[in-house]
Amino acid sequence: MEKETLDTLEYDKIRAMLEARAGSILGKEKARAILPSSDFDEVAELLHETEEAVRLSAFSSPPLGGIFDIRESLAKAGRGAVLDLGDFTDLLSTMHAMRAVKHFFKEMELDVPIVKEQARGIEILGQLERRLENSIDMHGNMLDDASVELSRIRRELRSGNRRAKEQMEAILHRTEYQKFFQDAIITQRGERNVIPIKQEYRQSFPGIVHDQSASGATLFIEPLALVDLNNDLKQLALAEKNEMQRILRLLSQAVGENSSILKEKCTILAHLDFIFARAKLAAAMQATKPALNREGRTKLVAARHPLIEASKVVPIDLALGKSYHMLLVTGPNTGGKTVSLKTLGLFALMVQSGCYIPAAAGSEISVYPSIYTVIGDEQSIEQSLSTFSAHMSHMVKLLERAERADLLLIDEIGAGTDPEEGAALAMAILEQFLARGTSTIVTTHYSELKTFAFTREGIENACVEFDVETLRPTYRLLTGMPGASNAFAISRRLGLSEAAILRAQQFIKADHAQFEKVVNQLESEKLMYEQRNADILERQQRVTKLEEKTLALKAEIQEKKEQMLKKARQESAALVRRTRQEAEEIIKSLKAQFDDLGIESRRRAMQEAREKLQEAAERSRTGLIPGKAYKEKIDMKKLAVGDIVYVRKLDQKATVLKIQGANIEVQLGSLKTYVKAGDCRFVERAGKEPLATGGKKRGRGAGTLLQKTANLHREIDVRGLMVDEAEQVIGKFLDDAVIGGLGQVLIIHGKGTGALRKGVHDYLKHHKSVARYNFADMSEGGTGATLVDLQ
């Protein structure tokens, strides 16, 4: 690509965006040096790399931190030079990054074969890495364990320094020396431990003078008793320095032996870093991957210029190379013609650099061997001869260089000279490009070129939209129609008299006026059809979403229905099994307790109990829930005292004691309460109590007991009752449960404010039949129900 093209399309700003998103110096350097490729296979490979990085970045990003530019250190080590500790720290950090990146891609299960293959090429130099880790820490300090000799020297140094400090402190604390000290401190001069002594006591304090203060009042003296020890420490320090230098020399030699391998692996890290920089740029731009082709076919859908602020950019649709390979764009100044040209040109450069483009899905772009631009700042009204000369010189070069597969972007062709001559030259030049089949986008103000485009195959008119009402451009690109000049409409809106406008219209040719009228009519009709198509599309999308939502809701309801029915049948079957088992146990107990009197009555009662259990089992199989079998509403005209009704709120049968308007007083065991007739269902009419002998009475009592046992539920629901009402209902329920032989019952009180739950627990705490109570399991209601063990 020509440098002039890259500069005109501001490609450097894209490179700067990539550089900012690279994590290492090597990656940033690669971003600065990137150039668009003209090879189709190479571009396809670059886009595949970016695609894998985008897909991988949605889940996790590789650990590319800690990578340093170690090329200079590797070069020094390769020449036999000794590296310093800082060089080794950067080397070690980069080698750790290599290991982390290789491990990351080895463990990655996502299908990203290209980047995985590149990461597989990173060779881990484990022996060298361990050697560096055993010699240098993360802060750039040499470790004691770097060698046996270094460990011994440092151990003796620490021991000698400790003895020297102890002896110095002993001198500082001696009473007879206190008046000699200028300050009772230990300091250093020339790497020797000294004490500041007053000048007048020089002869009284034995030692070697190493320095004196600026005034001469203080001498820095090394005590004579420490001279030999300090000499030993000095020798140990020199030995430590020599040993460290020896270790650095050996480590540098080891790095030099592997410098070519390390340099190659750094190149891989830099390339991976740059690939993920492209992925980050794609995410920041909300960009997509376009389809590629070699045929010069380009289709951009909702394309946004990447260098215009996202809140201000207007997306454009642009097509080229299918039914036509030349597009002639007309319209007013500052209407967006040049931006349309630059958008396509910059998109081509980005794609050929391996980047995604900020356009909607379904976009397609050709790989162009060369891209040529003739785009200048044509905003001045006056055009000089030099401007035209420069423009025509560019045209001559394009005619010499441009080939069929190239892309030409020409702004204001033929401008800067007489309009008629400029239009004629423009048509002659465009005819040559048209004959070659070169992909070309041209902007112009010449009306003659609009007619030229209508009369030639392979060229299409386009315009940038202009709102005459607001006198502002919309920046939309409309393909298929030329742009009107709008000069008369704009002048009329700005207040020019109608007479002047009519006179101006007389001056222009009739065919031109007719042409402008046709253009305006075509533009209006196209806008109308676009609006209709948009409305139809919106309706179709809305209907599709509603259909999907309806199907999903229907499936959800069906699934919930099946789950509820299945759960109800399971609970009913489990309840019937438990009740049958408990009833059989009661029957066995009664058989053992009663004598031979009333055998027939007991058998009859047992048979009735079994029939009721069979009926409950049948209801569970058919999906009926207890209490739902009573459906007949109460007829207040026929209701009489003594009738049996079913109270839905308490899930129990009751006897009618008194009728008061719409309310009735009923008796449930020992509990008497008022309920609304509408909350009850009719069960059976009042019956007469038959006279019987004592034996028969016993049989009747046994039958009643069995009937109660058969109808007894393991659980009771007191939600909606007041605390005192709930206590009465629970008291009767617990008595019946104890008589029925139940060992455990469930009281459903709900969560609500917690007042009913507290009242129920207070009542259970003092009930003589309650052994213990706890909240139920989550499957039975959790804190909204209490499980009671009976004694």
Coordinates of N, CA and C in Angstrom, one line a residue, residues 241-391:
K241 N 31.7 -10.2 46.7 CA 31.5 -9.6 45.4 C 32.1 -10.4 44.3
N242 N 33.3 -11.0 44.5 CA 33.9 -11.8 43.5 C 33.1 -13.1 43.2
E243 N 32.5 -13.7 44.3 CA 31.7 -14.9 44.1 C 30.4 -14.6 43.3
M244 N 29.8 -13.4 43.6 CA 28.6 -13.0 42.9 C 28.9 -12.8 41.4
Q245 N 30.1 -12.2 41.2 CA 30.5 -11.9 39.8 C 30.7 -13.2 39.0
R246 N 31.3 -14.2 39.7 CA 31.5 -15.5 39.1 C 30.2 -16.2 38.8
I247 N 29.2 -16.1 39.7 CA 27.9 -16.7 39.5 C 27.2 -16.0 38.3
L248 N 27.3 -14.7 38.3 CA 26.6 -13.9 37.2 C 27.2 -14.3 35.8
R249 N 28.6 -14.6 35.8 CA 29.2 -14.9 34.6 C 28.7 -16.3 34.1
L250 N 28.5 -17.2 35.1 CA 28.1 -18.6 34.7 C 26.6 -18.5 34.2
L251 N 25.8 -17.7 34.9 CA 24.4 -17.6 34.5 C 24.3 -16.9 33.1
S252 N 25.1 -15.9 32.9 CA 25.1 -15.2 31.6 C 25.5 -16.2 30.5
Q253 N 26.5 -17.1 30.8 CA 26.9 -18.0 29.8 C 25.8 -19.0 29.4
A254 N 25.0 -19.4 30.5 CA 23.9 -20.3 30.3 C 22.8 -19.6 29.4
V255 N 22.5 -18.4 29.7 CA 21.6 -17.6 28.9 C 22.0 -17.5 27.5
G256 N 23.3 -17.2 27.3 CA 23.8 -17.0 25.9 C 23.7 -18.3 25.1
E257 N 23.9 -19.4 25.7 CA 23.7 -20.7 25.0 C 22.3 -20.9 24.5
N258 N 21.3 -20.3 25.2 CA 19.9 -20.5 24.8 C 19.3 -19.2 24.3
S259 N 20.1 -18.2 23.9 CA 19.6 -16.9 23.5 C 18.7 -17.0 22.2
S260 N 19.1 -17.8 21.3 CA 18.3 -17.9 20.0 C 17.0 -18.5 20.3
I261 N 16.9 -19.5 21.2 CA 15.6 -20.1 21.5 C 14.7 -19.1 22.2
L262 N 15.3 -18.4 23.2 CA 14.5 -17.4 23.9 C 14.0 -16.3 23.0
K263 N 14.8 -15.9 22.1 CA 14.4 -14.8 21.2 C 13.3 -15.3 20.3
E264 N 13.3 -16.5 19.8 CA 12.3 -17.0 19.0 C 11.0 -17.1 19.8
K265 N 11.0 -17.5 21.0 CA 9.8 -17.7 21.8 C 9.2 -16.3 22.2
C266 N 10.1 -15.3 22.3 CA 9.6 -13.9 22.6 C 8.8 -13.4 21.4
T267 N 9.2 -13.8 20.2 CA 8.5 -13.5 19.0 C 7.1 -14.1 19.0
I268 N 7.0 -15.3 19.5 CA 5.7 -16.0 19.6 C 4.8 -15.2 20.6
L269 N 5.4 -14.9 21.7 CA 4.6 -14.1 22.7 C 4.1 -12.8 22.2
A270 N 5.0 -12.1 21.4 CA 4.6 -10.8 20.9 C 3.4 -11.0 19.9
H271 N 3.5 -12.1 19.1 CA 2.4 -12.3 18.1 C 1.1 -12.6 18.8
L272 N 1.2 -13.4 19.9 CA -0.1 -13.7 20.6 C -0.6 -12.5 21.3
D273 N 0.3 -11.6 21.8 CA -0.2 -10.4 22.4 C -0.9 -9.5 21.4
F274 N -0.3 -9.4 20.2 CA -0.9 -8.6 19.1 C -2.3 -9.2 18.6
I275 N -2.4 -10.5 18.6 CA -3.7 -11.1 18.2 C -4.8 -10.7 19.2
F276 N -4.4 -10.8 20.5 CA -5.5 -10.4 21.5 C -5.7 -8.9 21.6
A277 N -4.7 -8.1 21.1 CA -5.0 -6.7 21.0 C -6.0 -6.4 19.9
R278 N -6.0 -7.2 18.8 CA -7.0 -7.1 17.8 C -8.4 -7.5 18.3
A279 N -8.4 -8.5 19.1 CA -9.7 -8.9 19.7 C -10.2 -7.9 20.7
K280 N -9.4 -7.2 21.4 CA -9.8 -6.2 22.3 C -10.4 -5.0 21.6
L281 N -9.7 -4.6 20.4 CA -10.2 -3.5 19.6 C -11.5 -3.9 19.0
A282 N -11.7 -5.1 18.6 CA -13.0 -5.6 18.1 C -14.1 -5.4 19.1
A283 N -13.8 -5.8 20.3 CA -14.8 -5.6 21.4 C -15.1 -4.2 21.7
A284 N -14.1 -3.3 21.7 CA -14.3 -1.9 21.9 C -15.1 -1.2 20.9
M285 N -15.0 -1.7 19.6 CA -15.7 -1.1 18.5 C -17.1 -1.8 18.2
Q286 N -17.3 -2.9 19.0 CA -18.5 -3.7 18.7 C -18.5 -4.1 17.2
A287 N -17.3 -4.6 16.8 CA -17.1 -4.9 15.4 C -17.4 -6.4 15.1
T288 N -17.5 -6.7 13.9 CA -17.8 -8.1 13.4 C -16.8 -8.5 12.4
K289 N -16.8 -9.8 12.1 CA -15.9 -10.4 11.1 C -16.7 -10.4 9.7
P290 N -16.1 -9.7 8.7 CA -16.8 -9.8 7.4 C -16.4 -11.0 6.6
A291 N -17.2 -11.4 5.7 CA -16.8 -12.4 4.7 C -15.8 -11.9 3.7
L292 N -14.9 -12.7 3.3 CA -13.9 -12.3 2.3 C -14.2 -12.9 0.9
N293 N -13.7 -12.2 -0.1 CA -13.8 -12.7 -1.5 C -12.7 -12.1 -2.3
R294 N -12.4 -12.7 -3.5 CA -11.3 -12.2 -4.3 C -11.9 -11.5 -5.6
E295 N -13.2 -11.4 -5.7 CA -13.9 -10.9 -6.9 C -14.2 -9.4 -6.9
G296 N -13.6 -8.7 -5.9 CA -13.9 -7.2 -5.9 C -15.3 -6.9 -5.4
R297 N -16.0 -7.9 -4.7 CA -17.3 -7.7 -4.3 C -17.3 -7.2 -2.8
T298 N -18.0 -6.0 -2.6 CA -18.0 -5.5 -1.2 C -19.4 -5.1 -0.9
K299 N -19.8 -5.4 0.3 CA -21.2 -5.1 0.8 C -21.0 -4.7 2.3
L300 N -21.2 -3.5 2.6 CA -21.1 -3.0 4.0 C -22.5 -2.7 4.5
V301 N -22.9 -3.3 5.7 CA -24.2 -3.2 6.3 C -24.0 -2.4 7.6
A302 N -24.7 -1.2 7.7 CA -24.6 -0.4 8.9 C -23.2 -0.1 9.3
A303 N -22.4 0.3 8.3 CA -21.0 0.6 8.6 C -20.8 1.9 9.3
R304 N -19.9 1.9 10.4 CA -19.7 3.1 11.1 C -18.2 3.4 11.0
H305 N -17.9 4.7 10.7 CA -16.5 5.0 10.6 C -15.8 4.9 11.9
P306 N -14.7 4.2 12.1 CA -14.2 3.9 13.4 C -13.5 5.1 14.1
L307 N -13.3 6.1 13.4 CA -12.6 7.3 14.0 C -13.6 8.4 14.4
I308 N -14.9 8.2 14.1 CA -15.9 9.2 14.5 C -16.5 8.7 15.8
E309 N -16.8 9.6 16.7 CA -17.4 9.3 18.0 C -18.6 8.5 17.8
A310 N -18.8 7.4 18.6 CA -19.9 6.4 18.4 C -21.2 7.1 18.5
S311 N -21.4 8.1 19.4 CA -22.7 8.8 19.6 C -23.0 9.7 18.4
K312 N -22.1 10.0 17.6 CA -22.3 11.0 16.5 C -22.3 10.3 15.1
V313 N -21.6 9.1 15.0 CA -21.5 8.5 13.7 C -22.9 8.0 13.2
V314 N -23.1 8.2 11.8 CA -24.3 7.7 11.2 C -24.0 6.5 10.4
P315 N -24.5 5.3 10.6 CA -24.2 4.1 9.9 C -24.7 4.2 8.4
I316 N -23.9 3.7 7.5 CA -24.2 3.7 6.1 C -24.2 2.3 5.5
D317 N -25.0 2.1 4.5 CA -25.0 0.8 3.7 C -24.3 1.1 2.4
L318 N -23.4 0.3 2.0 CA -22.6 0.5 0.8 C -22.3 -0.8 0.1
A319 N -22.6 -0.8 -1.2 CA -22.4 -2.1 -2.0 C -21.6 -1.7 -3.3
L320 N -20.7 -2.6 -3.7 CA -19.9 -2.4 -4.9 C -19.4 -3.7 -5.4
G321 N -19.3 -3.9 -6.7 CA -18.7 -5.0 -7.3 C -19.6 -6.2 -7.7
K322 N -20.9 -6.1 -7.4 CA -21.8 -7.2 -7.8 C -22.4 -6.9 -9.2
S323 N -23.4 -6.0 -9.2 CA -24.0 -5.7 -10.5 C -23.3 -4.4 -11.1
Y324 N -22.6 -3.8 -10.3 CA -21.8 -2.6 -10.8 C -20.5 -2.5 -10.0
H325 N -19.5 -2.0 -10.6 CA -18.2 -1.9 -9.9 C -17.7 -0.4 -9.9
M326 N -18.6 0.5 -10.2 CA -18.3 2.0 -10.0 C -19.5 2.6 -9.4
L327 N -19.3 3.5 -8.4 CA -20.4 4.2 -7.7 C -20.1 5.6 -7.8
L328 N -21.1 6.4 -8.3 CA -21.0 7.9 -8.4 C -21.8 8.5 -7.3
V329 N -21.2 9.2 -6.3 CA -21.8 9.7 -5.2 C -22.0 11.3 -5.4
T330 N -23.2 11.8 -5.3 CA -23.4 13.2 -5.4 C -24.1 13.7 -4.2
G331 N -24.2 15.0 -4.0 CA -24.8 15.6 -2.9 C -24.1 16.9 -2.4
P332 N -24.7 17.6 -1.4 CA -24.1 18.9 -1.0 C -22.8 18.7 -0.2
N333 N -22.1 19.8 -0.1 CA -20.9 19.8 0.7 C -21.3 19.5 2.1
T334 N -20.3 18.9 2.9 CA -20.5 18.5 4.3 C -21.6 17.6 4.5
G335 N -22.0 16.9 3.4 CA -23.1 15.9 3.5 C -22.7 14.5 3.8
G336 N -21.4 14.2 3.8 CA -20.9 12.9 4.2 C -20.3 12.1 3.0
K337 N -20.1 12.7 1.8 CA -19.6 12.0 0.7 C -18.2 11.5 1.0
T338 N -17.3 12.4 1.5 CA -15.9 12.0 1.7 C -15.8 11.0 2.8
V339 N -16.7 11.1 3.8 CA -16.7 10.1 4.9 C -17.0 8.8 4.4
S340 N -18.0 8.7 3.5 CA -18.3 7.4 2.9 C -17.1 6.8 2.2
L341 N -16.4 7.6 1.4 CA -15.2 7.1 0.7 C -14.2 6.5 1.8
K342 N -13.9 7.4 2.8 CA -12.9 7.0 3.8 C -13.3 5.8 4.6
T343 N -14.6 5.6 4.8 CA -15.1 4.4 5.6 C -14.7 3.2 4.8
L344 N -15.0 3.1 3.5 CA -14.7 1.9 2.8 C -13.2 1.7 2.7
G345 N -12.4 2.7 2.5 CA -11.0 2.6 2.4 C -10.4 2.1 3.7
L346 N -10.8 2.7 4.8 CA -10.2 2.3 6.1 C -10.7 0.9 6.5
F347 N -11.9 0.5 6.1 CA -12.4 -0.8 6.4 C -11.5 -1.8 5.6
A348 N -11.2 -1.5 4.4 CA -10.3 -2.4 3.6 C -8.9 -2.6 4.2
L349 N -8.4 -1.5 4.7 CA -7.0 -1.5 5.3 C -7.1 -2.3 6.7
M350 N -8.2 -2.1 7.4 CA -8.3 -2.9 8.7 C -8.5 -4.4 8.5
V351 N -9.3 -4.7 7.5 CA -9.5 -6.2 7.3 C -8.2 -6.8 6.8
Q352 N -7.5 -6.1 5.9 CA -6.2 -6.7 5.4 C -5.1 -6.6 6.4
S353 N -5.4 -6.1 7.6 CA -4.5 -6.1 8.7 C -4.9 -7.1 9.8
G354 N -6.0 -7.8 9.5 CA -6.5 -8.9 10.4 C -7.5 -8.3 11.5
C355 N -8.0 -7.1 11.3 CA -9.0 -6.5 12.3 C -10.4 -6.7 11.8
Y356 N -11.3 -6.8 12.8 CA -12.7 -6.8 12.6 C -13.1 -5.4 12.2
I357 N -14.3 -5.2 11.6 CA -14.8 -3.9 11.2 C -16.1 -3.5 11.9
P358 N -16.3 -2.3 12.3 CA -17.5 -1.9 13.0 C -18.7 -1.8 12.0
A359 N -19.2 -2.9 11.7 CA -20.4 -3.0 10.8 C -21.3 -4.2 11.2
A360 N -22.5 -4.2 10.7 CA -23.4 -5.3 11.1 C -23.0 -6.6 10.5
A361 N -23.6 -7.7 11.1 CA -23.4 -9.0 10.6 C -23.9 -9.1 9.1
G362 N -23.3 -9.9 8.3 CA -23.7 -10.0 6.9 C -22.9 -9.1 6.0
S363 N -21.9 -8.4 6.5 CA -21.0 -7.6 5.7 C -20.0 -8.4 4.9
E364 N -19.6 -8.0 3.8 CA -18.6 -8.7 3.0 C -17.7 -7.7 2.3
I365 N -16.4 -8.1 2.2 CA -15.4 -7.2 1.6 C -14.4 -8.0 0.8
S366 N -13.9 -7.3 -0.3 CA -12.9 -8.0 -1.1 C -11.5 -7.6 -0.6
V367 N -10.6 -8.5 -0.9 CA -9.2 -8.2 -0.6 C -8.6 -7.5 -1.8
Y368 N -8.2 -6.2 -1.7 CA -7.7 -5.4 -2.8 C -6.2 -5.4 -2.8
P369 N -5.6 -5.8 -3.9 CA -4.1 -5.7 -4.0 C -3.5 -4.4 -3.7
S370 N -4.2 -3.3 -4.2 CA -3.8 -1.9 -4.0 C -5.0 -1.1 -3.8
I371 N -4.8 0.0 -3.0 CA -5.9 0.9 -2.7 C -5.3 2.3 -3.0
Y372 N -5.9 3.0 -3.9 CA -5.5 4.4 -4.3 C -6.5 5.4 -3.9
T373 N -6.0 6.5 -3.4 CA -7.0 7.6 -3.0 C -6.5 8.9 -3.6
V374 N -7.5 9.7 -4.0 CA -7.3 11.1 -4.4 C -8.3 11.9 -3.6
I375 N -8.0 12.2 -2.4 CA -8.9 12.8 -1.5 C -8.2 14.0 -0.9
G376 N -8.7 15.2 -1.2 CA -8.1 16.5 -0.7 C -9.2 17.3 0.1
D377 N -8.7 18.3 0.6 CA -9.6 19.2 1.4 C -10.3 20.2 0.4
E378 N -11.4 19.7 -0.2 CA -12.1 20.5 -1.3 C -13.2 21.3 -0.7
Q379 N -13.0 22.0 0.4 CA -14.0 22.7 1.0 C -14.1 24.2 0.6
S380 N -13.0 24.7 -0.1 CA -13.0 26.1 -0.5 C -13.8 26.3 -1.8
I381 N -14.4 27.5 -1.9 CA -15.3 27.8 -3.0 C -14.3 28.1 -4.2
E382 N -13.3 28.8 -4.0 CA -12.4 29.2 -5.1 C -11.4 28.0 -5.3
Q383 N -11.2 27.6 -6.6 CA -10.2 26.5 -6.9 C -9.2 27.2 -7.8
S384 N -7.9 27.0 -7.5 CA -6.8 27.6 -8.3 C -6.4 26.6 -9.3
L385 N -5.6 27.1 -10.3 CA -5.0 26.3 -11.3 C -4.1 25.2 -10.7
S386 N -3.4 25.6 -9.7 CA -2.4 24.6 -9.1 C -3.2 23.5 -8.5
T387 N -4.3 23.7 -7.9 CA -5.1 22.6 -7.4 C -5.6 21.7 -8.5
F388 N -6.0 22.2 -9.6 CA -6.4 21.4 -10.7 C -5.3 20.6 -11.2
S389 N -4.1 21.2 -11.3 CA -2.9 20.6 -11.8 C -2.5 19.4 -10.9
A390 N -2.6 19.6 -9.6 CA -2.2 18.5 -8.7 C -3.2 17.4 -8.8
H391 N -4.5 17.8 -9.0 CA -5.6 16.7 -9.1 C -5.4 15.9 -10.4

